[in-house]
Coordinates of C-alpha atoms and ligand atoms in Angstrom, one line a residue:
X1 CA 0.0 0.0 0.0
X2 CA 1.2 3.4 -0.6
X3 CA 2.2 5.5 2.2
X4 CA 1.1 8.9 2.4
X5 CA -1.3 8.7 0.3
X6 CA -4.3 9.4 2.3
X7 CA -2.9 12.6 3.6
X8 CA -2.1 14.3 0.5
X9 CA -5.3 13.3 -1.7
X10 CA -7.3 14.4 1.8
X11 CA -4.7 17.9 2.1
X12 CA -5.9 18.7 -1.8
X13 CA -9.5 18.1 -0.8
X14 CA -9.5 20.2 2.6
X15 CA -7.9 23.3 0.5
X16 CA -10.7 22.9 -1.9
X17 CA -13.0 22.8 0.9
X18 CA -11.3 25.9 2.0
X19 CA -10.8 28.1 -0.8
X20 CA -14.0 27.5 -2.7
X21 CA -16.9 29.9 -2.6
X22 CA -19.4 28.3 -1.4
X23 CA -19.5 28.1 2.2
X24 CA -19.2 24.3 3.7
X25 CA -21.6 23.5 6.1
X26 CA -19.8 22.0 9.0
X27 CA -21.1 18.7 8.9
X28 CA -19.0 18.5 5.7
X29 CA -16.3 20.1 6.9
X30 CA -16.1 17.8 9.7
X31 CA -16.1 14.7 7.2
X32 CA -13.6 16.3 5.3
X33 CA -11.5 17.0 8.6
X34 CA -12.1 13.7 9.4
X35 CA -10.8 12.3 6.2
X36 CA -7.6 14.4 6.6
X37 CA -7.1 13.4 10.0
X38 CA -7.5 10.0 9.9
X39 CA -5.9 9.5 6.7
X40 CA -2.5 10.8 8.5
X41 CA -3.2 8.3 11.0
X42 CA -3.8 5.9 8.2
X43 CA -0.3 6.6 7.0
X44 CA 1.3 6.8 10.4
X45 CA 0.3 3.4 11.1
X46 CA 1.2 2.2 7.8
X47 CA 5.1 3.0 8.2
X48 CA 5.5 1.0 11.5
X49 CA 7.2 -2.0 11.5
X50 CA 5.7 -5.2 12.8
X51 CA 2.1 -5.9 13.6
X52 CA -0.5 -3.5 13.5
X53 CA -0.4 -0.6 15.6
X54 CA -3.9 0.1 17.1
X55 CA -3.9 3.9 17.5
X56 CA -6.1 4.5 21.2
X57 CA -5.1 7.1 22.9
X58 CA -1.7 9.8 23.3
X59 CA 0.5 9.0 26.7
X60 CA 1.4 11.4 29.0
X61 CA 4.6 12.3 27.0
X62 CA 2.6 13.0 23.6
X63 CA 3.1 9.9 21.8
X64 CA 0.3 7.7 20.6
X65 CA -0.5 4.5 22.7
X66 CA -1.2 1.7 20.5
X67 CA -3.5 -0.6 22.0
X68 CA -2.9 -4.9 22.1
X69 CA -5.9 -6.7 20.7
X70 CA -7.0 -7.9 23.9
X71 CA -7.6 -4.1 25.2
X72 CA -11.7 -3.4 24.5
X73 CA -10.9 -0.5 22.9
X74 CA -8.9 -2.6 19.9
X75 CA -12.2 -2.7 17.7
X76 CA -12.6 1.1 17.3
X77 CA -9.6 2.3 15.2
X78 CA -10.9 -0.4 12.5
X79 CA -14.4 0.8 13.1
X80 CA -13.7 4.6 12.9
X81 CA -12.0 3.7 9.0
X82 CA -15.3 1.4 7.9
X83 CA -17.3 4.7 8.9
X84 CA -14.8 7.3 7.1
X85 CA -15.3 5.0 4.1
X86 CA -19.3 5.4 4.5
X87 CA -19.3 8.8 4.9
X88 CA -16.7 9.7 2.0
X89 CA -17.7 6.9 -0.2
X90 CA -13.6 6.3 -0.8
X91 CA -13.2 2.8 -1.5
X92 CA -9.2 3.2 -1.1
X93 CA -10.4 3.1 2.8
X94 CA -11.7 -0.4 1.9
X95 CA -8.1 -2.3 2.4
X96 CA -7.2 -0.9 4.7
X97 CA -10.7 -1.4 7.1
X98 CA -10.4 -4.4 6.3
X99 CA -6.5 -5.2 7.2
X100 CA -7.0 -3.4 10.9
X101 CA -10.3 -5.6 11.0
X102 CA -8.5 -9.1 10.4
X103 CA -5.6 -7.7 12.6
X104 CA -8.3 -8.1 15.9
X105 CA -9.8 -10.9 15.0
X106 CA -8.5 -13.0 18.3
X107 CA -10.6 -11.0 20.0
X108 CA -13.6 -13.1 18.8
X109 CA -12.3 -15.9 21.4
X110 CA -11.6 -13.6 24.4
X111 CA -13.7 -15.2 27.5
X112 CA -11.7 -13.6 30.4
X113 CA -13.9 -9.7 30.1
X114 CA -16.9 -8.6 29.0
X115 CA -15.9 -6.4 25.8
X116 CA -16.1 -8.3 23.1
X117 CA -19.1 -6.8 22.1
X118 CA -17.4 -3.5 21.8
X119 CA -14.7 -4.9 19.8
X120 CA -16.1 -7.5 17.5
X121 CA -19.6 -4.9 16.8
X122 CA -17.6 -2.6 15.9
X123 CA -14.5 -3.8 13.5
X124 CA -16.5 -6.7 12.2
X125 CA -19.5 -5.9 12.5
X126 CA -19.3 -2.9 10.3
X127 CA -17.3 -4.4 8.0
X128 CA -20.2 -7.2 7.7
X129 CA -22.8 -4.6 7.1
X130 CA -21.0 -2.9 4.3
X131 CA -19.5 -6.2 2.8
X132 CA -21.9 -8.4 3.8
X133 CA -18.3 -11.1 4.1
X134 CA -19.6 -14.4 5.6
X135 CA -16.3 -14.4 7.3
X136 CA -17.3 -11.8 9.2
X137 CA -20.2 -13.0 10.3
X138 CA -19.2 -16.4 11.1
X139 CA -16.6 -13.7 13.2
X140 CA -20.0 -12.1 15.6
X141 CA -21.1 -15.5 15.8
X142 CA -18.4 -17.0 17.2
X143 CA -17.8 -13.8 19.1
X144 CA -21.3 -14.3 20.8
X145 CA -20.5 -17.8 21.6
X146 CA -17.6 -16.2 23.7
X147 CA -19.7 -13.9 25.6
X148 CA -22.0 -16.1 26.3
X149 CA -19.5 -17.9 28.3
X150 CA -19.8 -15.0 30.9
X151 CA -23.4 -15.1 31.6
X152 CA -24.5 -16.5 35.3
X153 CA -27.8 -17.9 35.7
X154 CA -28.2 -17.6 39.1
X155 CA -28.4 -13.4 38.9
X156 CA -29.6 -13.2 35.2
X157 CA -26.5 -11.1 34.0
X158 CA -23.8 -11.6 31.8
X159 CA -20.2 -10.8 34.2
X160 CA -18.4 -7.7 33.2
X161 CA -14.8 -8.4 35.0
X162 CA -13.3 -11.3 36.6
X163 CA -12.1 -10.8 40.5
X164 CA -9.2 -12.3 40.9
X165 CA -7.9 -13.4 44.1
X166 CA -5.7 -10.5 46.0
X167 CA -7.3 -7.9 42.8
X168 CA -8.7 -4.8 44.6
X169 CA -11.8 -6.0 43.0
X170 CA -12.0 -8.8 45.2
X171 CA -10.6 -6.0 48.2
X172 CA -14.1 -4.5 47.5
X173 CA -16.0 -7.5 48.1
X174 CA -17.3 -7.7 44.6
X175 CA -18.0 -11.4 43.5
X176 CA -19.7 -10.6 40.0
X177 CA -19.5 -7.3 39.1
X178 CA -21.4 -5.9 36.1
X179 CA -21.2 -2.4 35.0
X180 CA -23.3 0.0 32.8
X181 CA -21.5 -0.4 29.9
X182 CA -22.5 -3.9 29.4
X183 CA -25.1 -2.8 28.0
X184 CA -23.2 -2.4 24.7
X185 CA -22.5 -5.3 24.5
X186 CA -25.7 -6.5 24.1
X187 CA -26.0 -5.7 20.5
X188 CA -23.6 -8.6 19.3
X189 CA -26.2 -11.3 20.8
X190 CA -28.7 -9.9 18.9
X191 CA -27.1 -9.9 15.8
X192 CA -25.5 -13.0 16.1
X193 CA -29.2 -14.9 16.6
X194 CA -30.2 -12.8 13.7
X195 CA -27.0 -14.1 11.6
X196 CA -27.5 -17.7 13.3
X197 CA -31.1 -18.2 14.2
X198 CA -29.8 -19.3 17.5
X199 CA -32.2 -17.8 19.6
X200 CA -30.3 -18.6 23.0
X201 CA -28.3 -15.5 22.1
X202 CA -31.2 -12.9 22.2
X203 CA -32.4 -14.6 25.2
X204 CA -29.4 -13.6 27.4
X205 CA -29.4 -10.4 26.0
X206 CA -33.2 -9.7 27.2
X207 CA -32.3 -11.3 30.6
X208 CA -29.5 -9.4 31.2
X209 CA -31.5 -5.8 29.6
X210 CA -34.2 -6.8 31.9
X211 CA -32.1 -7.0 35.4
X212 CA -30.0 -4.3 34.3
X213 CA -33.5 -2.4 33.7
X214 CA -34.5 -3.6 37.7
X215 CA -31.4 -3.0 39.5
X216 CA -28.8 0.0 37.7
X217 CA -31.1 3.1 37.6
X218 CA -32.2 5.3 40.4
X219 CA -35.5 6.9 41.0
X220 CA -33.9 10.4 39.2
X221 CA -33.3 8.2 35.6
X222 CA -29.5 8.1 36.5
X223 CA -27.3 4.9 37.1
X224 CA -25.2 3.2 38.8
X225 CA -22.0 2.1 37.3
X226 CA -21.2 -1.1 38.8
X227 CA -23.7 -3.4 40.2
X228 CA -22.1 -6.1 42.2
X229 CA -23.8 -9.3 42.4
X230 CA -23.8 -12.3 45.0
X231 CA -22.3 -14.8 42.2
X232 CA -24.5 -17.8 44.5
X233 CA -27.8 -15.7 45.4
X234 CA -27.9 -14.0 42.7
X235 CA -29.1 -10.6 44.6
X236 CA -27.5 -7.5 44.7
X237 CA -24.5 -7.2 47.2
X238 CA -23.0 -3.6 46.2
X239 CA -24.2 -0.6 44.2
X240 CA -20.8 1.0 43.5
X241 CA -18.4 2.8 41.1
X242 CA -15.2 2.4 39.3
X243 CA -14.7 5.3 37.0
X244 CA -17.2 7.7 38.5
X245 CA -16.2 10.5 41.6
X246 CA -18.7 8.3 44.3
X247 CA -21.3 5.5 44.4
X248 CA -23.9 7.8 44.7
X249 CA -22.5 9.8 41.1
X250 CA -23.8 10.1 38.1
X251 CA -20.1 9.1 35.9
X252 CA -21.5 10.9 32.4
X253 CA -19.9 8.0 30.0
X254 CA -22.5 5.4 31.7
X255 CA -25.2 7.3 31.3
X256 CA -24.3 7.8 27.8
X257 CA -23.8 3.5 27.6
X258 CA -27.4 3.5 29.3
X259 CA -28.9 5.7 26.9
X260 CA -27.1 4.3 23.8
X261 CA -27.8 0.8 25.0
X262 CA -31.1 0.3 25.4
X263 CA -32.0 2.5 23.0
X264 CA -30.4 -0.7 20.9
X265 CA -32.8 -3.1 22.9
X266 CA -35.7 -1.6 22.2
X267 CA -34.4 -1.6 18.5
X268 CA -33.7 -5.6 18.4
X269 CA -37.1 -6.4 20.7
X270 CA -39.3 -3.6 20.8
X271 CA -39.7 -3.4 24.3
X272 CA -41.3 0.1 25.3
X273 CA -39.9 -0.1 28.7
X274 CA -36.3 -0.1 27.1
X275 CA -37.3 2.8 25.1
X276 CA -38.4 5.0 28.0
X277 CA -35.5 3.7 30.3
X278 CA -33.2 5.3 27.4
X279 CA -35.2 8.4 27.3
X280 CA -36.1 8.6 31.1
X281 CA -31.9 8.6 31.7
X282 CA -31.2 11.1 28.6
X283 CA -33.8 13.4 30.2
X284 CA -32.5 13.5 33.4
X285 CA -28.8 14.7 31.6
X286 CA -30.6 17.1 29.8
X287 CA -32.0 18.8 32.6
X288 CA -29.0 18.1 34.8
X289 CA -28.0 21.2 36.1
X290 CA -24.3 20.8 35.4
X291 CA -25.3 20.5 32.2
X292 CA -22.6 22.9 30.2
X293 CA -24.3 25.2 27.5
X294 CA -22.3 23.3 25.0
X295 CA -23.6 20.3 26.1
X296 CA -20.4 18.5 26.5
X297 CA -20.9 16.5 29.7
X298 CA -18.4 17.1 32.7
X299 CA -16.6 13.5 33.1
X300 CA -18.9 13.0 35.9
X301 CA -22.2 15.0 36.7
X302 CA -21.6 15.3 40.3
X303 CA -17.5 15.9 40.2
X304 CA -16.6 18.6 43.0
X305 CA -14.7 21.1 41.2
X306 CA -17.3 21.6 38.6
X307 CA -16.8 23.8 36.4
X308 CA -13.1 23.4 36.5
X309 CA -13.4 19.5 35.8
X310 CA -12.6 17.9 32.4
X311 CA -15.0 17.6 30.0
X312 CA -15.8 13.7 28.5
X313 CA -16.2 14.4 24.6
X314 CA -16.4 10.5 24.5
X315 CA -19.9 10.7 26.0
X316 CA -20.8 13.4 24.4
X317 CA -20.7 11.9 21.2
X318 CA -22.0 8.4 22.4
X319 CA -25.0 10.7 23.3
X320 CA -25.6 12.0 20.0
X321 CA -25.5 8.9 18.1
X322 CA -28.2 7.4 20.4
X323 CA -30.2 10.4 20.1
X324 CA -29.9 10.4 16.2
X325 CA -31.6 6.9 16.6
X326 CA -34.2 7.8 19.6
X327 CA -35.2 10.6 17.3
X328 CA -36.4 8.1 15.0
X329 CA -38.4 5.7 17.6
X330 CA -41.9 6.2 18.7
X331 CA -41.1 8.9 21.2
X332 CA -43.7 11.8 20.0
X333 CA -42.8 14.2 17.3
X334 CA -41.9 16.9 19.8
X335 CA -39.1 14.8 21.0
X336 CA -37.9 13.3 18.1
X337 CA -37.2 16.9 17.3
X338 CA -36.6 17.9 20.3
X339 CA -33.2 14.9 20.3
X340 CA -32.4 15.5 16.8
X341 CA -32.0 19.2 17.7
X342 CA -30.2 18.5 21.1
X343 CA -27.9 15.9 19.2
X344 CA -26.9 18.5 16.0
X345 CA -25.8 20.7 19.2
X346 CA -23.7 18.3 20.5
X347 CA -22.3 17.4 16.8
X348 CA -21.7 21.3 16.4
X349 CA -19.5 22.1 19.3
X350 CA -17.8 18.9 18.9
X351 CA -16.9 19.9 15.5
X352 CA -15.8 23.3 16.6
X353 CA -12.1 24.3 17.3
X354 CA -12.3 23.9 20.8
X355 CA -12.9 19.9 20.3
X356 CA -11.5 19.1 17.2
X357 CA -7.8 18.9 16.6
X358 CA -6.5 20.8 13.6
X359 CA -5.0 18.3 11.3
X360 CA -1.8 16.4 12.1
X361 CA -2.4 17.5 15.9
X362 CA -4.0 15.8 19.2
X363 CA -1.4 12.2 18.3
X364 CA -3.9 12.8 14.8
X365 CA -7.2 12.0 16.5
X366 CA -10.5 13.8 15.6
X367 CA -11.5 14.5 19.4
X368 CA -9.9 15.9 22.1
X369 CA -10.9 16.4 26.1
X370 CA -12.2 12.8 26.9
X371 CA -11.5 10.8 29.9
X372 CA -10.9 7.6 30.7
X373 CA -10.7 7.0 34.7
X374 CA -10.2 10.3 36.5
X375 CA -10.4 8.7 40.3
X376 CA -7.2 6.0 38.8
X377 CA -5.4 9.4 37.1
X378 CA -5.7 7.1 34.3
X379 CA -5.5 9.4 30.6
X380 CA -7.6 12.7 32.1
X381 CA -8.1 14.8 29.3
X382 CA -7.2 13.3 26.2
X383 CA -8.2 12.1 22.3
X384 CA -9.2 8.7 22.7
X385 CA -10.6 6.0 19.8
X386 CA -14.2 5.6 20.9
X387 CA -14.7 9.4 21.0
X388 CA -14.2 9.9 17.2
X389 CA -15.5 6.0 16.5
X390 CA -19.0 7.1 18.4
X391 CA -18.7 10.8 17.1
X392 CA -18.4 9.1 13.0
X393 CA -21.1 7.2 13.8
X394 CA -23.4 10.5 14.6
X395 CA -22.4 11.9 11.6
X396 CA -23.1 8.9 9.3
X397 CA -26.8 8.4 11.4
X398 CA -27.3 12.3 11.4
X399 CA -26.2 12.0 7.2
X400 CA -28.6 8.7 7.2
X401 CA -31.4 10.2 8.7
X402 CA -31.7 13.3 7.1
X403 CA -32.2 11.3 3.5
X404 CA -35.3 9.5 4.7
Ligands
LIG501 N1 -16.1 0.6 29.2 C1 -15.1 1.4 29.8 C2 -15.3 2.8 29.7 O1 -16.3 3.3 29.3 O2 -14.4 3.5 30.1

């Protein structure tokens, strides 16, 4: 494959952008950053040596962390090019989607998290839905098989992490702890009975929505992040948090999951009660009063030092891809408005300066200001994959949506 390719054919086609006279609207402007972006990426990762490089995140000291194919952010690099392709319609993207695609593939076997969902759904599973490659669905399937293997009767709920003896998981008392964000993962068992016409896959998706549904949210439409079950019982031994500033917080990314995610429920079963679960928590961020005017969540609702907290562009853009989607479900015409409108904000101060990286900038991801884990001082204000996978995705939906 040529190297540097994608960066000067993209360069040429920004300038265009830029010197014509008509002006661009900034959803194209964004796809064309995007393309310019990404296609230095592209390149980058195409002159290292070795294996593939799985761009994630920068490190403390600038450089870009390459993520192993075990981490369950290794499907979204290969995702984020399958959606550049979609949205510029440049086959040359195709070879290479597919390369960083096959490059995860392991991760279709992983047993010892909950993530596979994450990173099969998103490499294969887009490339499957724009190649329509049996290999890649045999790929879900198998993937589902995997995730399966983490589901516990006894409580209804697929596990998220394993506690292993001396972990500071097990230091908490947690047994079988399940968090938010498993919700996501949910779509993979529904596609892979669709693919298989196994049903026992949508089955433990529903039972774990449906407990999820029962014991996550509080009476306010926010959740918890980690719900801790009794691994014999099966009941509910902790209501805690990992990633957010206190049990008792509302951590913005898991809203976001909780919104995104059963919003996907309610698509694969039409369950109303999913539906308004996703709405009832997307409401209560929406009239949260920490809410900034740009509508770029703080990391975590209820940090103390609001407004001097980091911002979480990851959520923010996992928010606008569900509410391109929402807008579309039975939710009343005001508010399918109402969530398109709130989402095209989002979109636009994302796009702006102050979130997106001018080209060749920010390690050459499209997002800046996300977090990952600001309680572990783990990457606090930074670009990371699923930010600009999720904030592609809004742009193809939004694109999608407003053809219909
Ligand atoms: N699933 C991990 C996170 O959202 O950070």
């Amino acid at each position: 494959m040529k190297t540097g390719f994608f960066a000067v054919a993209a360069l040429a086609a920004a300038v265009g952008a830029c010197t014509g006279s008509k002006p661009v609207a900034w959803d194209e402007a964004a796809i064309e950053n995007a393309r310019v972006q990404m296609g230095m990426q592209i390149d980058t990762v195409e002159s290292l040596a070795g294996e593939f490089h799985n761009p994630t995140t920068i490190n403390p000291d600038g450089s870009v962390h390459y993520c192993e194919v075990t981490d369950w952010r290794s499907g979204f690099f290969p995702g984020a090019v399958w959606y550049l392709y979609e949205l510029t319609g440049d086959t040359a993207l195709v070879p290479y989607a597919r390369k960083y695609t096959e490059a995860v593939a392991e991760a279709q076997h992983l047993k010892w998290h909950h993530d596979v969902g994450f990173m099969v759904g998103s490499s294969f599973g887009n490339g499957l839905r724009l190649t329509g490659d049996s290999a890649y669905a045999d790929a879900m399937v198998e993937a589902a098989r995997s995730l399966s293997t983490r589901f516990r009767p006894n409580a209804g709920i697929i596990q998220s992490w394993d506690v292993d003896p001396g972990s500071e998981r097990e230091a908490k008392g947690w047994t079988c702890p399940v968090i938010i964000d498993n919700m996501m993962n949910l779509e993979l068992l529904f596609e892979a009975t669709r693919l298989s016409g196994d049903s026992s896959f949508h089955k433990l998706a529903v039972s774990h929505a449906d407990r999820t549904l029962k014991e996550h949210f509080r009476p306010d439409g926010s959740c918890f992040h980690v719900i801790d079950y009794d691994s014999i019982s099966g009941d509910v031994a902790h209501r805690h948090t990992a990633q957010g500033c206190a049990h008792s917080s509302a951590w913005a990314r898991g809203q976001a999951w909780a919104i995104y995610g059963f919003t996907v429920a309610y698509r694969y079963t039409g369950n109303p009660d999913y539906l308004q679960r996703a709405v009832g928590t997307f409401e209560f961020m929406k009239a949260h009063p920490h809410m900034p005017a740009d509508k770029v969540p703080y990391w975590d609702m209820d940090a103390p030092g609001i407004p001097d907290e980091p911002r979480d562009a990851s959520a923010a853009a996992v928010i606008a891809s569900a509410l391109y989607e929402m807008s579309g479900c039975p939710v009343g015409d005001d508010k399918a408005t109402a969530y398109r409108e709130y989402a095209d904000s989002i979109m636009q101060s994302l796009s702006s300066p102050e979130y997106t990286a001018a080209p060749g900038e920010n390690g050459r991801f499209l997002l800046k200001h996300s977090v990952t884990s600001k309680p572990a001082g783990v990457e606090i204000d930074v670009p990371l994959n699923y930010a600009d996978y999720y904030y592609l995705e809004a742009l193809k939906r939004r694109r999608d949506s407003s053809s219909i």
